[in-house]
PDB file of C-alpha atoms and ligand atoms in Angstrom:
ATOM      1  CA  MET A 299       0.000   0.000   0.000  1.00  0.00           C
ATOM      2  CA  THR A 300       2.557   2.591   1.178  1.00  0.00           C
ATOM      3  CA  ALA A 301       6.299   2.465   0.599  1.00  0.00           C
ATOM      4  CA  HIS A 302       8.702   3.251   3.450  1.00  0.00           C
ATOM      5  CA  ALA A 303       6.655   3.478   6.583  1.00  0.00           C
ATOM      6  CA  GLY A 304       6.941   2.921  10.288  1.00  0.00           C
ATOM      7  CA  ARG A 305       4.021   2.309  12.571  1.00  0.00           C
ATOM      8  CA  TYR A 306       2.614   2.221  16.047  1.00  0.00           C
ATOM      9  CA  ALA A 307       0.290  -0.693  16.721  1.00  0.00           C
ATOM     10  CA  PRO A 308      -1.223  -0.662  20.211  1.00  0.00           C
ATOM     11  CA  SER A 309      -3.656  -3.286  21.450  1.00  0.00           C
ATOM     12  CA  PRO A 310      -6.843  -1.550  22.620  1.00  0.00           C
ATOM     13  CA  SER A 311      -7.260  -3.228  25.976  1.00  0.00           C
ATOM     14  CA  GLY A 312      -6.832  -0.232  28.268  1.00  0.00           C
ATOM     15  CA  ASP A 313      -5.595   3.348  28.343  1.00  0.00           C
ATOM     16  CA  LEU A 314      -2.064   4.027  27.120  1.00  0.00           C
ATOM     17  CA  HIS A 315       0.468   4.390  29.911  1.00  0.00           C
ATOM     18  CA  PHE A 316       3.881   5.988  30.105  1.00  0.00           C
ATOM     19  CA  GLY A 317       5.596   2.875  28.724  1.00  0.00           C
ATOM     20  CA  ASN A 318       3.232   2.616  25.747  1.00  0.00           C
ATOM     21  CA  LEU A 319       3.614   6.322  25.019  1.00  0.00           C
ATOM     22  CA  ARG A 320       7.386   6.096  25.202  1.00  0.00           C
ATOM     23  CA  THR A 321       7.471   3.222  22.719  1.00  0.00           C
ATOM     24  CA  GLY A 322       5.017   5.013  20.406  1.00  0.00           C
ATOM     25  CA  LEU A 323       7.062   8.185  20.623  1.00  0.00           C
ATOM     26  CA  ILE A 324      10.310   6.383  19.798  1.00  0.00           C
ATOM     27  CA  ALA A 325       8.616   4.724  16.811  1.00  0.00           C
ATOM     28  CA  TRP A 326       7.420   8.151  15.643  1.00  0.00           C
ATOM     29  CA  LEU A 327      10.899   9.673  16.065  1.00  0.00           C
ATOM     30  CA  PHE A 328      12.503   6.857  14.083  1.00  0.00           C
ATOM     31  CA  ALA A 329       9.961   7.127  11.279  1.00  0.00           C
ATOM     32  CA  ARG A 330       9.987  10.905  11.037  1.00  0.00           C
ATOM     33  CA  GLN A 331      13.767  11.206  11.226  1.00  0.00           C
ATOM     34  CA  SER A 332      14.160   8.693   8.405  1.00  0.00           C
ATOM     35  CA  GLY A 333      11.546  10.431   6.241  1.00  0.00           C
ATOM     36  CA  ARG A 334       9.088   7.573   6.533  1.00  0.00           C
ATOM     37  CA  LYS A 335       5.363   7.728   6.801  1.00  0.00           C
ATOM     38  CA  PHE A 336       3.991   6.846  10.204  1.00  0.00           C
ATOM     39  CA  LEU A 337       0.899   4.674  10.335  1.00  0.00           C
ATOM     40  CA  LEU A 338      -1.420   3.748  13.157  1.00  0.00           C
ATOM     41  CA  ARG A 339      -2.838   0.263  13.415  1.00  0.00           C
ATOM     42  CA  VAL A 340      -5.356  -0.834  16.016  1.00  0.00           C
ATOM     43  CA  GLU A 341      -4.371  -4.377  17.011  1.00  0.00           C
ATOM     44  CA  ASP A 342      -7.788  -5.590  18.022  1.00  0.00           C
ATOM     45  CA  VAL A 343      -7.247  -9.093  16.649  1.00  0.00           C
ATOM     46  CA  ASP A 344      -7.913 -10.476  20.130  1.00  0.00           C
ATOM     47  CA  SER A 345     -11.663  -9.953  20.271  1.00  0.00           C
ATOM     48  CA  GLN A 346     -11.886 -11.034  23.918  1.00  0.00           C
ATOM     49  CA  ARG A 347      -9.567  -8.312  25.164  1.00  0.00           C
ATOM     50  CA  SER A 348     -10.156  -5.434  22.743  1.00  0.00           C
ATOM     51  CA  THR A 349     -12.850  -2.778  22.814  1.00  0.00           C
ATOM     52  CA  ILE A 350     -13.634  -0.035  20.330  1.00  0.00           C
ATOM     53  CA  ASP A 351     -14.010   2.416  23.205  1.00  0.00           C
ATOM     54  CA  SER A 352     -10.464   1.672  24.283  1.00  0.00           C
ATOM     55  CA  ALA A 353      -9.249   2.111  20.680  1.00  0.00           C
ATOM     56  CA  HIS A 354     -10.873   5.549  20.483  1.00  0.00           C
ATOM     57  CA  ARG A 355      -9.400   6.598  23.820  1.00  0.00           C
ATOM     58  CA  GLN A 356      -5.927   5.475  22.729  1.00  0.00           C
ATOM     59  CA  ILE A 357      -6.186   7.405  19.462  1.00  0.00           C
ATOM     60  CA  ASP A 358      -7.262  10.528  21.384  1.00  0.00           C
ATOM     61  CA  ASP A 359      -4.313  10.087  23.732  1.00  0.00           C
ATOM     62  CA  LEU A 360      -1.809   9.839  20.896  1.00  0.00           C
ATOM     63  CA  LEU A 361      -3.242  12.971  19.292  1.00  0.00           C
ATOM     64  CA  THR A 362      -3.205  14.771  22.652  1.00  0.00           C
ATOM     65  CA  LEU A 363       0.486  14.030  22.914  1.00  0.00           C
ATOM     66  CA  GLY A 364       0.928  15.542  19.448  1.00  0.00           C
ATOM     67  CA  LEU A 365       1.958  12.483  17.465  1.00  0.00           C
ATOM     68  CA  THR A 366       1.011  12.736  13.796  1.00  0.00           C
ATOM     69  CA  PHE A 367      -0.094   9.844  11.603  1.00  0.00           C
ATOM     70  CA  ASP A 368      -0.432   9.356   7.870  1.00  0.00           C
ATOM     71  CA  GLY A 369      -3.242   7.687   5.976  1.00  0.00           C
ATOM     72  CA  ASP A 370      -6.134   5.754   7.398  1.00  0.00           C
ATOM     73  CA  ILE A 371      -6.102   3.868  10.663  1.00  0.00           C
ATOM     74  CA  LEU A 372      -6.120   0.125  10.037  1.00  0.00           C
ATOM     75  CA  TYR A 373      -8.221  -2.062  12.337  1.00  0.00           C
ATOM     76  CA  GLN A 374      -7.258  -5.726  12.537  1.00  0.00           C
ATOM     77  CA  SER A 375     -10.894  -6.609  13.196  1.00  0.00           C
ATOM     78  CA  ASP A 376     -11.571  -5.561   9.564  1.00  0.00           C
ATOM     79  CA  ARG A 377      -8.821  -7.759   8.155  1.00  0.00           C
ATOM     80  CA  SER A 378     -10.216 -11.280   8.372  1.00  0.00           C
ATOM     81  CA  ALA A 379     -10.376 -11.720   4.598  1.00  0.00           C
ATOM     82  CA  ALA A 380      -6.701 -10.814   4.242  1.00  0.00           C
ATOM     83  CA  TYR A 381      -5.678 -13.233   7.008  1.00  0.00           C
ATOM     84  CA  GLN A 382      -7.780 -15.934   5.363  1.00  0.00           C
ATOM     85  CA  ARG A 383      -6.039 -15.316   2.027  1.00  0.00           C
ATOM     86  CA  ALA A 384      -2.636 -15.669   3.680  1.00  0.00           C
ATOM     87  CA  LEU A 385      -3.795 -18.869   5.363  1.00  0.00           C
ATOM     88  CA  ASP A 386      -5.094 -20.246   2.059  1.00  0.00           C
ATOM     89  CA  ARG A 387      -1.785 -19.505   0.415  1.00  0.00           C
ATOM     90  CA  LEU A 388       0.124 -21.324   3.149  1.00  0.00           C
ATOM     91  CA  ARG A 389      -2.338 -24.190   2.980  1.00  0.00           C
ATOM     92  CA  ALA A 390      -1.873 -24.483  -0.782  1.00  0.00           C
ATOM     93  CA  HIS A 391       1.814 -25.078  -0.053  1.00  0.00           C
ATOM     94  CA  GLY A 392       1.048 -27.745   2.552  1.00  0.00           C
ATOM     95  CA  ARG A 393       2.080 -25.478   5.402  1.00  0.00           C
ATOM     96  CA  VAL A 394      -1.019 -25.633   7.611  1.00  0.00           C
ATOM     97  CA  TYR A 395      -2.367 -28.368   9.868  1.00  0.00           C
ATOM     98  CA  GLU A 396      -5.066 -28.710  12.486  1.00  0.00           C
ATOM     99  CA  CYS A 397      -4.056 -29.040  16.109  1.00  0.00           C
ATOM    100  CA  TYR A 398      -6.377 -30.510  18.715  1.00  0.00           C
ATOM    101  CA  CYS A 399      -4.183 -29.927  21.759  1.00  0.00           C
ATOM    102  CA  SER A 400      -5.342 -27.860  24.702  1.00  0.00           C
ATOM    103  CA  ARG A 401      -2.939 -25.427  26.322  1.00  0.00           C
ATOM    104  CA  LYS A 402      -2.373 -28.007  29.032  1.00  0.00           C
ATOM    105  CA  ASP A 403      -1.582 -30.718  26.469  1.00  0.00           C
ATOM    106  CA  VAL A 404       1.119 -28.470  25.029  1.00  0.00           C
ATOM    107  CA  GLN A 405       2.563 -27.688  28.464  1.00  0.00           C
ATOM    108  CA  ASN A 406       2.654 -31.335  29.515  1.00  0.00           C
ATOM    109  CA  ALA A 407       3.881 -32.852  26.265  1.00  0.00           C
ATOM    110  CA  PRO A 408       7.234 -34.608  26.432  1.00  0.00           C
ATOM    111  CA  ARG A 409       9.826 -32.918  24.263  1.00  0.00           C
ATOM    112  CA  ALA A 410      13.441 -33.183  23.343  1.00  0.00           C
ATOM    113  CA  ALA A 411      15.818 -31.489  25.759  1.00  0.00           C
ATOM    114  CA  HIS A 412      16.756 -28.654  23.417  1.00  0.00           C
ATOM    115  CA  HIS A 413      13.197 -27.357  23.012  1.00  0.00           C
ATOM    116  CA  VAL A 414      12.296 -23.955  24.380  1.00  0.00           C
ATOM    117  CA  PRO A 415       9.675 -24.096  27.170  1.00  0.00           C
ATOM    118  CA  GLY A 416       6.193 -23.503  25.756  1.00  0.00           C
ATOM    119  CA  SER A 417       7.210 -24.300  22.186  1.00  0.00           C
ATOM    120  CA  TYR A 418       5.001 -26.759  20.351  1.00  0.00           C
ATOM    121  CA  PRO A 419       6.462 -30.274  20.153  1.00  0.00           C
ATOM    122  CA  GLY A 420       4.552 -31.233  16.980  1.00  0.00           C
ATOM    123  CA  THR A 421       2.025 -33.565  18.622  1.00  0.00           C
ATOM    124  CA  CYS A 422      -0.602 -33.187  15.859  1.00  0.00           C
ATOM    125  CA  ARG A 423       1.792 -32.733  12.960  1.00  0.00           C
ATOM    126  CA  GLU A 424       1.726 -36.239  11.534  1.00  0.00           C
ATOM    127  CA  LEU A 425      -1.750 -37.566  12.410  1.00  0.00           C
ATOM    128  CA  ASP A 426      -3.547 -39.531   9.689  1.00  0.00           C
ATOM    129  CA  ASP A 427      -6.946 -38.512   8.299  1.00  0.00           C
ATOM    130  CA  ALA A 428      -8.935 -40.993  10.389  1.00  0.00           C
ATOM    131  CA  GLU A 429      -7.307 -39.796  13.613  1.00  0.00           C
ATOM    132  CA  ARG A 430      -7.918 -36.194  12.627  1.00  0.00           C
ATOM    133  CA  GLU A 431     -11.582 -36.915  12.002  1.00  0.00           C
ATOM    134  CA  ARG A 432     -11.904 -38.571  15.409  1.00  0.00           C
ATOM    135  CA  ARG A 433     -10.161 -35.713  17.250  1.00  0.00           C
ATOM    136  CA  ARG A 434     -12.174 -33.081  15.357  1.00  0.00           C
ATOM    137  CA  GLU A 435     -15.444 -34.743  16.395  1.00  0.00           C
ATOM    138  CA  GLU A 436     -14.248 -35.016  19.970  1.00  0.00           C
ATOM    139  CA  LEU A 437     -13.600 -31.280  20.074  1.00  0.00           C
ATOM    140  CA  ALA A 438     -16.853 -30.442  18.273  1.00  0.00           C
ATOM    141  CA  ALA A 439     -18.770 -32.349  20.978  1.00  0.00           C
ATOM    142  CA  GLN A 440     -17.258 -29.893  23.478  1.00  0.00           C
ATOM    143  CA  GLY A 441     -18.216 -26.940  21.286  1.00  0.00           C
ATOM    144  CA  ARG A 442     -14.580 -26.335  20.361  1.00  0.00           C
ATOM    145  CA  LYS A 443     -12.668 -26.054  17.130  1.00  0.00           C
ATOM    146  CA  PRO A 444      -9.118 -27.109  16.348  1.00  0.00           C
ATOM    147  CA  ALA A 445      -6.350 -24.531  16.145  1.00  0.00           C
ATOM    148  CA  LEU A 446      -4.411 -24.146  12.896  1.00  0.00           C
ATOM    149  CA  ARG A 447      -0.639 -24.366  13.032  1.00  0.00           C
ATOM    150  CA  LEU A 448       2.156 -23.576  10.638  1.00  0.00           C
ATOM    151  CA  ARG A 449       4.129 -26.569   9.411  1.00  0.00           C
ATOM    152  CA  ALA A 450       7.559 -24.982   9.820  1.00  0.00           C
ATOM    153  CA  ASP A 451      10.432 -26.361   7.773  1.00  0.00           C
ATOM    154  CA  VAL A 452      13.309 -24.705   9.610  1.00  0.00           C
ATOM    155  CA  ASP A 453      14.565 -25.263  13.160  1.00  0.00           C
ATOM    156  CA  THR A 454      15.750 -21.720  13.737  1.00  0.00           C
ATOM    157  CA  PHE A 455      15.502 -18.317  12.090  1.00  0.00           C
ATOM    158  CA  THR A 456      17.672 -15.227  12.454  1.00  0.00           C
ATOM    159  CA  ILE A 457      16.737 -11.564  12.284  1.00  0.00           C
ATOM    160  CA  GLN A 458      18.746  -8.352  12.502  1.00  0.00           C
ATOM    161  CA  ASP A 459      17.803  -5.810  15.130  1.00  0.00           C
ATOM    162  CA  ARG A 460      19.084  -2.247  15.451  1.00  0.00           C
ATOM    163  CA  TYR A 461      19.937  -2.693  19.122  1.00  0.00           C
ATOM    164  CA  HIS A 462      20.188  -6.460  19.516  1.00  0.00           C
ATOM    165  CA  GLY A 463      22.168  -7.291  16.393  1.00  0.00           C
ATOM    166  CA  GLU A 464      21.779 -10.803  15.043  1.00  0.00           C
ATOM    167  CA  TYR A 465      19.052 -12.559  16.959  1.00  0.00           C
ATOM    168  CA  THR A 466      18.086 -16.215  16.517  1.00  0.00           C
ATOM    169  CA  THR A 467      15.346 -18.347  18.044  1.00  0.00           C
ATOM    170  CA  GLU A 468      13.983 -21.804  17.560  1.00  0.00           C
ATOM    171  CA  ILE A 469      11.015 -21.922  15.174  1.00  0.00           C
ATOM    172  CA  ASP A 470       8.227 -24.250  16.234  1.00  0.00           C
ATOM    173  CA  ASP A 471       4.902 -24.979  14.545  1.00  0.00           C
ATOM    174  CA  PHE A 472       3.285 -21.862  15.966  1.00  0.00           C
ATOM    175  CA  VAL A 473      -0.434 -21.080  15.880  1.00  0.00           C
ATOM    176  CA  LEU A 474      -1.908 -19.195  12.906  1.00  0.00           C
ATOM    177  CA  ARG A 475      -5.518 -19.299  14.054  1.00  0.00           C
ATOM    178  CA  ARG A 476      -6.524 -20.114  17.553  1.00  0.00           C
ATOM    179  CA  GLY A 477      -8.891 -22.948  18.350  1.00  0.00           C
ATOM    180  CA  GLY A 478     -11.387 -23.367  21.156  1.00  0.00           C
ATOM    181  CA  GLN A 479     -14.754 -21.664  21.261  1.00  0.00           C
ATOM    182  CA  ASP A 480     -13.572 -18.514  19.564  1.00  0.00           C
ATOM    183  CA  THR A 481     -11.277 -18.852  16.597  1.00  0.00           C
ATOM    184  CA  ASP A 482      -9.413 -15.571  16.521  1.00  0.00           C
ATOM    185  CA  TRP A 483      -6.491 -15.085  14.181  1.00  0.00           C
ATOM    186  CA  ALA A 484      -3.140 -15.328  15.876  1.00  0.00           C
ATOM    187  CA  TYR A 485      -1.198 -12.143  16.452  1.00  0.00           C
ATOM    188  CA  ASN A 486       1.870 -13.580  14.694  1.00  0.00           C
ATOM    189  CA  LEU A 487      -0.098 -14.015  11.481  1.00  0.00           C
ATOM    190  CA  ALA A 488      -1.966 -10.710  11.701  1.00  0.00           C
ATOM    191  CA  VAL A 489       1.117  -8.605  12.346  1.00  0.00           C
ATOM    192  CA  VAL A 490       3.024 -10.069   9.392  1.00  0.00           C
ATOM    193  CA  VAL A 491       0.129  -9.761   6.935  1.00  0.00           C
ATOM    194  CA  ASP A 492      -0.656  -6.214   8.057  1.00  0.00           C
ATOM    195  CA  ASP A 493       2.923  -4.969   8.051  1.00  0.00           C
ATOM    196  CA  GLY A 494       3.220  -6.343   4.517  1.00  0.00           C
ATOM    197  CA  PHE A 495      -0.047  -4.769   3.403  1.00  0.00           C
ATOM    198  CA  GLN A 496       0.814  -1.382   4.891  1.00  0.00           C
ATOM    199  CA  GLY A 497       4.312  -1.338   3.388  1.00  0.00           C
ATOM    200  CA  ILE A 498       5.934  -1.194   6.812  1.00  0.00           C
ATOM    201  CA  ASP A 499       9.699  -1.424   6.454  1.00  0.00           C
ATOM    202  CA  GLN A 500      10.592  -0.266   9.964  1.00  0.00           C
ATOM    203  CA  VAL A 501       9.162  -1.926  13.078  1.00  0.00           C
ATOM    204  CA  VAL A 502       9.912  -0.122  16.335  1.00  0.00           C
ATOM    205  CA  ARG A 503       8.303  -1.757  19.362  1.00  0.00           C
ATOM    206  CA  GLY A 504       8.833  -3.054  22.889  1.00  0.00           C
ATOM    207  CA  GLU A 505      11.574  -5.535  23.639  1.00  0.00           C
ATOM    208  CA  ASP A 506       9.019  -8.016  24.981  1.00  0.00           C
ATOM    209  CA  LEU A 507       8.202  -8.821  21.337  1.00  0.00           C
ATOM    210  CA  LEU A 508      11.760  -9.636  20.332  1.00  0.00           C
ATOM    211  CA  PRO A 509      11.409 -13.386  21.051  1.00  0.00           C
ATOM    212  CA  SER A 510       8.435 -13.614  18.614  1.00  0.00           C
ATOM    213  CA  THR A 511      10.234 -11.731  15.875  1.00  0.00           C
ATOM    214  CA  PRO A 512      12.128 -14.584  14.173  1.00  0.00           C
ATOM    215  CA  ARG A 513       8.829 -16.484  13.891  1.00  0.00           C
ATOM    216  CA  GLN A 514       7.224 -13.459  12.274  1.00  0.00           C
ATOM    217  CA  ALA A 515      10.104 -12.899   9.882  1.00  0.00           C
ATOM    218  CA  TYR A 516      10.057 -16.583   8.942  1.00  0.00           C
ATOM    219  CA  LEU A 517       6.323 -16.444   8.254  1.00  0.00           C
ATOM    220  CA  GLY A 518       6.906 -13.298   6.216  1.00  0.00           C
ATOM    221  CA  SER A 519       9.493 -15.157   4.135  1.00  0.00           C
ATOM    222  CA  LEU A 520       6.903 -17.847   3.344  1.00  0.00           C
ATOM    223  CA  LEU A 521       4.394 -15.186   2.301  1.00  0.00           C
ATOM    224  CA  GLY A 522       6.868 -13.214   0.199  1.00  0.00           C
ATOM    225  CA  ILE A 523       6.934 -10.285   2.646  1.00  0.00           C
ATOM    226  CA  PRO A 524      10.428  -8.857   3.131  1.00  0.00           C
ATOM    227  CA  ALA A 525      11.668  -8.428   6.708  1.00  0.00           C
ATOM    228  CA  PRO A 526      11.495  -4.827   7.904  1.00  0.00           C
ATOM    229  CA  GLU A 527      14.216  -3.064   9.878  1.00  0.00           C
ATOM    230  CA  TYR A 528      13.606  -4.171  13.468  1.00  0.00           C
ATOM    231  CA  VAL A 529      14.176  -1.877  16.428  1.00  0.00           C
ATOM    232  CA  HIS A 530      13.231  -3.388  19.775  1.00  0.00           C
ATOM    233  CA  VAL A 531      13.387  -0.846  22.567  1.00  0.00           C
ATOM    234  CA  PRO A 532      13.659  -1.372  26.331  1.00  0.00           C
ATOM    235  CA  LEU A 533      10.440  -1.402  28.298  1.00  0.00           C
ATOM    236  CA  VAL A 534       9.424   0.794  31.178  1.00  0.00           C
ATOM    237  CA  VAL A 535       9.233  -1.410  34.271  1.00  0.00           C
ATOM    238  CA  ASN A 536       7.956  -1.015  37.837  1.00  0.00           C
ATOM    239  CA  GLN A 537      10.121  -1.166  40.960  1.00  0.00           C
ATOM    240  CA  ALA A 538       9.871  -4.961  40.911  1.00  0.00           C
ATOM    241  CA  GLY A 539      11.268  -5.041  37.369  1.00  0.00           C
ATOM    242  CA  GLN A 540       7.947  -6.028  35.786  1.00  0.00           C
ATOM    243  CA  ARG A 541       6.521  -4.411  32.696  1.00  0.00           C
ATOM    244  CA  LEU A 542       4.667  -1.248  33.739  1.00  0.00           C
ATOM    245  CA  ALA A 543       0.925  -1.789  34.140  1.00  0.00           C
ATOM    246  CA  LYS A 544      -2.146   0.108  35.244  1.00  0.00           C
ATOM    247  CA  ARG A 545      -1.912  -1.335  38.761  1.00  0.00           C
ATOM    248  CA  ASP A 546       1.334   0.598  39.230  1.00  0.00           C
ATOM    249  CA  GLY A 547      -0.843   3.689  39.688  1.00  0.00           C
ATOM    250  CA  ALA A 548      -1.107   7.051  37.916  1.00  0.00           C
ATOM    251  CA  VAL A 549       0.727   5.782  34.866  1.00  0.00           C
ATOM    252  CA  THR A 550      -1.770   6.432  32.093  1.00  0.00           C
ATOM    253  CA  LEU A 551      -1.668   9.662  30.140  1.00  0.00           C
ATOM    254  CA  ARG A 552      -5.157  10.481  31.359  1.00  0.00           C
ATOM    255  CA  GLU A 553      -4.115  10.034  34.972  1.00  0.00           C
ATOM    256  CA  MET A 554      -0.985  12.096  34.450  1.00  0.00           C
ATOM    257  CA  LEU A 555      -2.936  14.910  32.807  1.00  0.00           C
ATOM    258  CA  LEU A 556      -5.054  15.267  35.946  1.00  0.00           C
ATOM    259  CA  GLU A 557      -1.876  16.383  37.711  1.00  0.00           C
ATOM    260  CA  GLU A 558       0.163  18.190  35.071  1.00  0.00           C
ATOM    261  CA  PRO A 559      -0.025  19.773  31.596  1.00  0.00           C
ATOM    262  CA  VAL A 560       0.862  17.782  28.503  1.00  0.00           C
ATOM    263  CA  HIS A 561       4.203  19.526  27.950  1.00  0.00           C
ATOM    264  CA  HIS A 562       5.345  18.189  31.333  1.00  0.00           C
ATOM    265  CA  VAL A 563       4.493  14.685  30.203  1.00  0.00           C
ATOM    266  CA  ILE A 564       6.453  15.287  27.002  1.00  0.00           C
ATOM    267  CA  GLY A 565       9.276  16.589  29.211  1.00  0.00           C
ATOM    268  CA  LYS A 566       9.277  13.342  31.193  1.00  0.00           C
ATOM    269  CA  LEU A 567       9.243  11.276  28.030  1.00  0.00           C
ATOM    270  CA  ALA A 568      12.106  13.311  26.571  1.00  0.00           C
ATOM    271  CA  GLU A 569      14.065  12.999  29.801  1.00  0.00           C
ATOM    272  CA  SER A 570      13.573   9.238  29.739  1.00  0.00           C
ATOM    273  CA  LEU A 571      15.218   9.232  26.304  1.00  0.00           C
ATOM    274  CA  GLY A 572      18.168  11.198  27.644  1.00  0.00           C
ATOM    275  CA  TYR A 573      17.006  14.745  26.828  1.00  0.00           C
ATOM    276  CA  PRO A 574      16.146  16.771  29.929  1.00  0.00           C
ATOM    277  CA  ASP A 575      14.764  20.250  29.235  1.00  0.00           C
ATOM    278  CA  VAL A 576      12.972  19.317  26.023  1.00  0.00           C
ATOM    279  CA  PHE A 577       9.229  19.965  26.174  1.00  0.00           C
ATOM    280  CA  THR A 578       8.006  19.760  22.582  1.00  0.00           C
ATOM    281  CA  LEU A 579       7.945  16.940  20.055  1.00  0.00           C
ATOM    282  CA  HIS A 580       9.268  19.359  17.451  1.00  0.00           C
ATOM    283  CA  LYS A 581      12.443  19.974  19.455  1.00  0.00           C
ATOM    284  CA  LEU A 582      12.778  16.303  20.381  1.00  0.00           C
ATOM    285  CA  LEU A 583      12.681  15.371  16.710  1.00  0.00           C
ATOM    286  CA  GLN A 584      15.651  17.673  16.137  1.00  0.00           C
ATOM    287  CA  VAL A 585      17.798  16.363  18.984  1.00  0.00           C
ATOM    288  CA  PHE A 586      16.896  12.658  19.186  1.00  0.00           C
ATOM    289  CA  ASN A 587      19.810  10.382  18.335  1.00  0.00           C
ATOM    290  CA  PRO A 588      19.009   6.649  18.151  1.00  0.00           C
ATOM    291  CA  ASP A 589      22.574   5.818  19.206  1.00  0.00           C
ATOM    292  CA  ASP A 590      21.987   7.486  22.575  1.00  0.00           C
ATOM    293  CA  LEU A 591      18.839   5.581  23.491  1.00  0.00           C
ATOM    294  CA  PRO A 592      19.328   4.031  26.956  1.00  0.00           C
ATOM    295  CA  ARG A 593      19.537   0.229  26.544  1.00  0.00           C
ATOM    296  CA  GLU A 594      18.407  -0.732  30.028  1.00  0.00           C
ATOM    297  CA  PRO A 595      14.749  -1.033  31.015  1.00  0.00           C
ATOM    298  CA  LEU A 596      13.576   2.234  32.496  1.00  0.00           C
ATOM    299  CA  VAL A 597      12.414   1.938  36.102  1.00  0.00           C
ATOM    300  CA  TRP A 598       9.269   3.990  36.717  1.00  0.00           C
ATOM    301  CA  ARG A 599       9.877   6.508  39.539  1.00  0.00           C
TER     302      ARG A 599
HETATM  303  N1  LIG B 647      -0.032  -4.746  19.719  1.00  0.00           N
HETATM  304  C1  LIG B 647       1.223  -4.998  20.369  1.00  0.00           C
HETATM  305  C2  LIG B 647       1.231  -4.363  21.744  1.00  0.00           C
HETATM  306  O1  LIG B 647       0.457  -3.458  21.996  1.00  0.00           O
HETATM  307  C3  LIG B 647       2.378  -4.436  19.590  1.00  0.00           C
HETATM  308  C4  LIG B 647       2.663  -5.268  18.431  1.00  0.00           C
HETATM  309  C5  LIG B 647       3.703  -4.737  17.479  1.00  0.00           C
HETATM  310  O2  LIG B 647       4.134  -3.586  17.599  1.00  0.00           O
HETATM  311  O3  LIG B 647       4.080  -5.487  16.584  1.00  0.00           O
HETATM  312  O4  LIG B 647       1.994  -4.796  22.576  1.00  0.00           O
END
């Protein structure tokens, strides 16, 4: 759709907090400094956890902060047909199979010593048609549907990251569409298809997503979507070292704005990037240097 673009892609499951804003701001700085477009995508692929009200509040917050976006906002909840097309394409190449395992089955499955905890050991990969039919009926009787998994043909995949360099993980047969009662598309599929569709060639996001990135890049390679430039940035954490969350108190933009004007919030964000005494996005755009970004998680207060 668009050539040379970065993006911010929040999940609308609550108000944006300081950590979300910081990541969004860094993504904006990277895109704007490199002359890219900057697109906003609402990652509401998880229908259980997303609300449209939350999406609208997040968009308002980003505009309040002064971030600017190009083009239309893309909602993942509108993208089912595109995800289905990607699935069909993978299926046509024999790369999709049904999986009847529950989460517990996956946790308890025996696996070779080198497997990463939580990775899928391939339990349903080689079942014959009769066994599949039996397992499908078993699930249907419980009102559940099988998940769909990727039949991966590599053991590992390597990506390049601006701050982490060469980064490799094991590639398992990860989920493309979730099973159970609801059959939402998996985030790993949605993000790859959407980044491809939107012409995203620079992905700046929280470091918590780094471990999923080789899977996404591998899936992209199967779908003919080139890997973007990856920039995974440190998270903001609480005193206990956990990812900042609402329960940490007064962390959302809305809460902060009850106490202070928006330029103070921008000041705090700028300071957290190493620029005290900067209170406008305009100025921050002039002084921001990606090489100076602190590499450690930022401890909130
Ligand atoms: N929606 C994800 C989040 O809010 C971000 C995904 C991404 O940037 O690729 O954590």
